[in-house]
Amino acid sequence: MSVLKRPADTYSPLYFLASLGAGGLSVTFFMIFFFWVDHPGRSVPIFEDIIAAWAKGFLPQQIAIVAAWIGIAVFAFLNVKYLIWNLRALAEFKKTDAYTSLRNSNAETTLLAGPLAMAMSINAMFVVGMAFVPGLWSVVEYLFPFAMIAFGLTGLWALKIIGDFLGRVLAKGGLFDVTAHNSFAQLLPAFALAMVGVGFAAPAAMSTTPATVTTAMMISTFFAVASLIYTLLAATTAFTSMLHYGTHKEAGPTLMVIVPIVTILSILFMRQGHGLHVTFNVHTDNGEMMMFLARMIAVQIIFLSLGLLVMRRQGYFTDFVLGQKTSAGSYALVCPGVAFTVLMHFFINKGLVAAGAIDKFGVAFWVLSAIAVASQILMIALVFRLNRQHFGKPTAAAAVPAE
């Protein structure tokens, strides 16, 4: 009798996306604190601001605060849990022939899911600290150098994998399978670079030390530019391949990877803008910010529509989300929904409200916020569904390896 295995037992580095998605959801809950809790004199809310809001006794806000605390705690835990599981599984995977084959194929770039998830985990730990740790702001300047070291090591990990891949395929011809380039899977390196960059940009927005702000801005700019260049080149060549060969079905979710890249880079540039304003007295008009965010949301809607259209035509959801088939790449579906939720909150609050286009907590505010919350709830349901499929009790369903 054959022993039944969980789909996750057939390992793929794309399972790092399970950690990534959970970390992203913890950030969506932090948006409640960020935009619905007053934090005067600080660029972000901290534990003391949250407690002060709770003490006001406004019931709807208290309910939102409790929901945010629970959400951050649950998904930060899952983020770390699946990160540790993946690091252990990857160490074992490296001992197999499958790993050697992966390192000599287009799928070598799936290894970038590792530094991508690691960078998200560092960001998630900052969210946990701001939400739960009293007195954090009094020592935050001392934490920034350590955070930048952590992001620096993660960035070097990502650059090492990218260097190995590009060195292999560009040094000699014929080592990259163009027929298997019919998806946006090769944008994963750009995604990882952007995530490291936005982590570096955090001290630029929060620090009051000019040297820290400048260092953070310069290094985050490098990773942002690298991500943009990689996105442009990989997306252009992939789209050409998709037009010729059609979209690879199991890699269908990658069509929407542009959405999280847009959110991450938008936040990176906003963090840099805040640093320029506070430290270097450079000002950005609220109307300009509103239009910048409107353009970024438009890009996201376009790629969300494209991805959902293609996957619906191919029957992806019927097979891999609602059906019996499984693919580690399904976790890539979580990232676009999470990213859209986060950028919608920024568009509403830093764009429309800040520019005076709508009133904060008015009817239009809540209608638009409901869109962001609906996307968040859908992603929560998707994460638990995928976790049951891939990490639940063993079933007879065979895993489909993502390419």
XYZ file of C-alpha atoms in Angstrom:
403
model
C 0.000 0.000 0.000
C 1.425 3.385 -0.987
C 1.770 6.016 1.706
C -0.314 9.094 1.024
C 1.560 12.376 1.160
C 0.559 15.982 1.537
C 1.065 18.083 -1.588
C 3.628 20.130 0.351
C 5.741 16.982 0.767
C 6.584 17.329 -2.931
C 8.677 20.398 -2.220
C 8.987 23.506 -4.353
C 10.669 26.780 -3.313
C 7.369 28.437 -4.243
C 6.065 27.242 -0.876
C 7.900 30.239 0.566
C 4.904 32.152 -0.819
C 2.802 30.594 1.961
C 4.927 32.538 4.430
C 4.875 35.630 2.230
C 1.081 35.702 1.943
C 0.599 35.361 5.700
C 3.069 38.173 6.329
C 1.261 40.351 3.825
C -2.057 39.745 5.569
C -0.550 40.877 8.882
C 0.292 44.155 7.126
C -3.303 44.537 5.884
C -4.481 44.443 9.504
C -1.886 47.054 10.450
C -3.554 49.391 7.953
C -6.399 49.715 10.494
C -3.948 51.199 12.985
C -2.098 53.197 10.362
C -5.098 55.047 8.993
C -7.817 54.743 11.637
C -5.769 55.550 14.773
C -4.315 59.010 15.385
C -0.526 59.063 15.759
C 0.514 62.734 16.080
C 4.213 63.485 15.823
C 5.060 60.077 14.350
C 4.994 58.681 10.831
C 3.485 55.405 12.084
C 1.236 54.420 15.004
C 2.741 52.576 17.951
C 1.377 50.659 20.920
C 0.829 53.812 22.981
C -1.250 55.423 20.196
C -3.408 52.303 19.946
C -3.984 52.201 23.709
C -4.910 55.909 23.674
C -7.465 55.257 20.920
C -8.882 52.332 22.891
C -9.218 54.485 26.021
C -11.532 56.894 24.205
C -14.211 54.212 24.438
C -15.551 54.567 20.868
C -17.010 51.056 20.366
C -16.636 50.655 16.556
C -12.993 51.732 16.804
C -12.413 49.378 19.732
C -13.829 46.490 17.705
C -11.526 47.393 14.809
C -8.532 47.558 17.163
C -9.239 44.095 18.588
C -9.702 42.676 15.089
C -6.408 44.219 13.984
C -4.516 42.902 17.005
C -5.860 39.383 16.461
C -5.193 39.512 12.718
C -1.619 40.717 13.130
C -0.864 38.083 15.774
C -2.386 35.170 13.830
C -0.827 35.932 10.470
C 2.555 36.976 11.856
C 2.635 33.584 13.579
C 1.783 31.804 10.319
C 4.363 33.923 8.518
C 7.159 32.762 10.830
C 5.837 29.193 11.028
C 5.922 28.676 7.258
C 9.219 30.546 6.898
C 10.909 28.123 9.323
C 9.237 25.131 7.644
C 10.486 26.282 4.240
C 14.044 26.923 5.401
C 14.201 23.379 6.761
C 12.547 21.882 3.683
C 14.866 23.820 1.367
C 17.922 22.521 3.234
C 16.729 18.957 2.608
C 15.704 19.738 -0.968
C 19.248 20.890 -1.769
C 20.444 17.328 -1.213
C 18.270 15.913 -4.001
C 18.654 15.474 -7.740
C 15.503 17.583 -8.184
C 17.401 20.574 -6.794
C 20.233 20.049 -9.267
C 17.718 19.905 -12.108
C 16.009 23.064 -10.863
C 19.327 24.949 -10.770
C 19.790 24.128 -14.467
C 16.345 25.184 -15.663
C 14.178 28.287 -15.970
C 12.734 27.382 -12.550
C 16.020 28.360 -10.878
C 14.448 31.777 -10.239
C 11.836 30.167 -7.950
C 14.629 30.159 -5.361
C 14.060 33.931 -5.112
C 10.898 33.132 -3.164
C 13.251 32.510 -0.209
C 14.732 36.024 0.172
C 11.339 37.455 -0.798
C 9.670 35.718 2.138
C 12.567 36.546 4.463
C 12.302 40.262 3.659
C 8.553 40.139 4.291
C 9.148 38.460 7.654
C 11.496 41.266 8.723
C 8.818 43.787 7.746
C 6.193 41.758 9.608
C 8.285 41.773 12.787
C 8.340 45.577 12.656
C 4.553 45.535 12.383
C 4.352 43.246 15.412
C 6.693 45.507 17.355
C 4.705 48.658 16.630
C 1.408 46.960 17.468
C 2.380 45.137 20.661
C 5.632 46.447 22.207
C 5.386 49.371 24.676
C 8.152 51.959 24.512
C 9.440 50.799 21.130
C 9.663 54.322 19.740
C 12.189 55.338 22.418
C 14.738 52.847 21.054
C 13.708 52.699 17.397
C 16.736 54.688 16.189
C 18.982 51.966 17.607
C 16.978 49.288 15.783
C 17.271 50.796 12.308
C 20.956 49.838 11.753
C 20.203 46.232 12.736
C 17.171 46.202 10.421
C 19.280 47.483 7.533
C 21.892 44.810 8.198
C 19.152 42.153 8.092
C 17.760 43.543 4.840
C 21.288 43.848 3.481
C 22.015 40.169 4.094
C 18.674 39.249 2.536
C 19.435 41.456 -0.446
C 22.828 39.779 -0.921
C 21.076 36.389 -0.819
C 18.726 37.554 -3.573
C 21.498 39.081 -5.678
C 23.565 35.892 -5.369
C 20.719 33.769 -6.770
C 20.034 36.291 -9.553
C 23.737 36.438 -10.386
C 23.992 32.657 -10.608
C 20.945 32.498 -12.882
C 21.884 35.358 -15.218
C 25.513 34.277 -15.306
C 24.449 30.815 -16.407
C 21.914 31.766 -19.080
C 23.680 34.857 -20.473
C 27.213 33.482 -20.620
C 26.192 30.816 -23.124
C 23.245 30.541 -25.453
C 20.653 27.790 -25.393
C 20.443 27.438 -21.599
C 17.153 29.326 -21.236
C 14.009 27.623 -22.501
C 12.070 30.376 -24.281
C 9.116 28.042 -24.852
C 8.721 27.769 -21.056
C 8.894 31.557 -20.600
C 5.167 31.941 -21.313
C 4.198 33.463 -17.941
C 5.387 36.185 -15.593
C 7.195 33.633 -13.403
C 10.524 35.276 -14.274
C 9.367 38.440 -12.470
C 9.961 36.777 -9.108
C 13.498 38.248 -8.900
C 12.034 41.737 -9.429
C 9.492 41.051 -6.691
C 12.242 40.013 -4.264
C 14.386 43.050 -5.071
C 11.422 45.363 -4.515
C 10.635 43.760 -1.141
C 14.206 44.257 0.059
C 14.079 47.832 -1.216
C 10.886 48.745 0.634
C 12.415 47.354 3.815
C 15.442 49.606 3.383
C 13.120 52.567 2.763
C 11.424 52.238 6.174
C 14.198 54.055 8.096
C 14.062 56.806 5.466
C 10.482 57.511 6.549
C 10.806 56.940 10.298
C 14.317 57.967 11.305
C 15.264 61.480 12.382
C 18.995 60.857 11.959
C 20.177 62.340 8.623
C 22.874 59.703 8.128
C 20.359 56.882 8.622
C 17.808 58.529 6.333
C 20.375 59.135 3.588
C 21.791 55.608 3.764
C 18.307 54.111 3.655
C 17.315 56.261 0.685
C 20.406 55.447 -1.354
C 20.289 51.683 -0.822
C 16.508 51.474 -1.306
C 16.928 53.418 -4.555
C 19.395 50.806 -5.833
C 16.974 47.960 -5.183
C 14.031 49.925 -6.612
C 15.888 50.675 -9.847
C 17.107 47.073 -10.121
C 13.543 45.842 -9.633
C 12.158 48.222 -12.263
C 14.772 47.212 -14.855
C 14.243 43.509 -14.209
C 10.456 43.923 -14.366
C 10.613 45.740 -17.685
C 12.924 43.218 -19.354
C 11.325 40.042 -17.961
C 7.741 41.197 -18.578
C 8.452 42.245 -22.169
C 10.109 38.983 -23.159
C 7.503 36.908 -21.273
C 4.587 38.652 -22.955
C 6.093 37.919 -26.351
C 6.370 34.240 -25.424
C 2.786 34.181 -24.105
C 1.484 35.630 -27.358
C 3.241 32.844 -29.231
C 2.691 29.835 -26.948
C -0.204 30.907 -24.730
C 0.043 31.242 -20.947
C 1.366 28.270 -18.981
C -1.677 27.158 -16.990
C -0.007 26.318 -13.658
C 1.824 29.665 -13.779
C -1.357 31.644 -14.462
C -1.262 33.481 -11.083
C 2.048 35.086 -12.077
C 0.153 37.270 -14.546
C -0.812 39.366 -11.520
C 2.654 39.590 -9.928
C 2.842 43.151 -11.264
C 0.213 44.079 -8.644
C 2.391 43.456 -5.537
C 5.436 44.922 -7.272
C 3.447 48.128 -7.878
C 2.300 48.302 -4.250
C 5.776 47.694 -2.853
C 7.479 50.243 -5.097
C 4.712 52.793 -4.453
C 5.221 52.468 -0.686
C 8.988 52.638 -1.205
C 8.686 55.927 -3.090
C 6.238 57.331 -0.517
C 8.649 56.429 2.281
C 11.458 58.140 0.427
C 9.221 61.161 -0.149
C 8.480 61.417 3.565
C 12.198 61.247 4.322
C 12.907 63.983 1.792
C 10.187 66.137 3.346
C 11.215 65.737 6.990
C 14.996 65.619 6.608
C 15.679 67.627 3.455
C 12.664 69.971 3.361
C 11.447 68.697 -0.016
C 7.672 68.989 -0.391
C 5.154 66.933 -2.394
C 1.715 68.332 -3.190
C -1.260 66.280 -1.923
C -2.944 66.506 -5.328
C 0.144 65.081 -7.010
C 0.216 62.226 -4.519
C -3.461 61.502 -5.182
C -2.846 61.259 -8.923
C 0.291 59.144 -8.452
C -1.655 56.637 -6.368
C -4.584 56.729 -8.814
C -2.221 55.748 -11.640
C -0.754 52.916 -9.584
C -4.230 51.604 -8.722
C -5.101 51.762 -12.433
C -2.067 49.602 -13.290
C -3.144 47.095 -10.667
C -6.716 46.890 -11.921
C -5.476 46.305 -15.475
C -3.234 43.392 -14.479
C -5.785 41.967 -12.064
C -8.325 41.969 -14.886
C -5.862 40.368 -17.307
C -4.848 37.635 -14.881
C -8.390 36.778 -13.808
C -9.544 36.707 -17.441
C -6.839 34.271 -18.554
C -7.167 32.006 -15.500
C -10.943 31.894 -15.877
C -10.615 30.911 -19.544
C -8.124 28.188 -18.600
C -10.223 26.868 -15.713
C -7.443 27.523 -13.184
C -9.705 28.150 -10.192
C -11.845 25.091 -10.938
C -8.776 22.862 -11.038
C -6.292 24.289 -8.532
C -8.307 26.275 -5.978
C -11.731 24.674 -5.833
C -10.816 21.303 -7.316
C -8.575 18.371 -6.411
C -5.403 19.431 -8.221
C -2.735 21.322 -6.311
C 0.128 23.575 -7.332
C 2.526 25.436 -5.050
C 2.172 28.368 -7.428
C -1.413 28.827 -6.217
C -0.007 30.755 -3.256
C 0.926 33.476 -5.745
C -2.796 34.292 -5.879
C -2.629 35.725 -2.361
C -0.063 38.421 -3.116
C -2.128 40.474 -5.618
C -5.197 40.602 -3.358
C -3.116 41.621 -0.353
C -1.218 44.217 -2.366
C -4.426 45.698 -3.796
C -5.890 45.957 -0.266
C -2.860 47.814 1.057
C -2.574 50.244 -1.858
C -6.322 50.952 -1.747
C -5.943 52.083 1.874
C -3.103 54.381 0.829
C -5.075 55.714 -2.145
C -8.085 56.464 0.052
C -6.207 58.055 2.942
C -2.953 59.466 1.547
C -4.586 60.304 -1.771
C -8.267 61.203 -1.695
C -8.597 62.249 1.957
C -5.287 64.134 2.104
C -6.143 66.044 -1.089
C -9.613 66.938 0.215
C -11.440 64.951 -2.464
C -13.462 63.021 0.150
C -14.077 63.366 3.895
C -12.405 60.969 6.282
C -14.991 58.544 7.710
C -17.628 59.933 5.320
C -19.892 57.839 3.082
C -17.464 57.742 0.132
C -14.628 56.825 2.520
C -16.469 53.778 3.834
C -17.680 52.667 0.401
C -14.114 52.658 -0.934
C -12.728 51.151 2.275
C -15.266 48.333 1.928
C -13.583 47.372 -1.360
C -10.223 47.076 0.403
C -11.728 45.104 3.297
C -13.581 42.767 0.907
C -10.304 41.989 -0.875
C -8.650 41.354 2.494
C -11.399 38.959 3.633
C -11.216 37.079 0.331
C -7.450 36.626 0.736
C -7.879 35.379 4.311
C -10.311 32.731 3.078
C -7.936 31.828 0.229
C -4.962 31.409 2.589
C -6.847 29.017 4.865
C -8.159 27.116 1.835
C -4.687 26.706 0.356
C -3.175 25.769 3.716
C -5.735 22.973 4.071
C -5.028 21.785 0.531
C -1.249 21.766 0.791
C -0.428 21.294 4.475
C -3.524 19.477 5.751
C -4.111 15.760 6.100
C -2.630 13.629 3.301
C -4.945 12.940 0.375
C -4.752 10.926 -2.802
C -4.531 14.085 -4.922
C -1.161 14.455 -6.587
C 0.667 17.753 -6.506
C 1.340 19.455 -9.824
C 4.855 20.921 -9.793
C 4.881 24.639 -10.620
C 7.215 25.772 -13.355
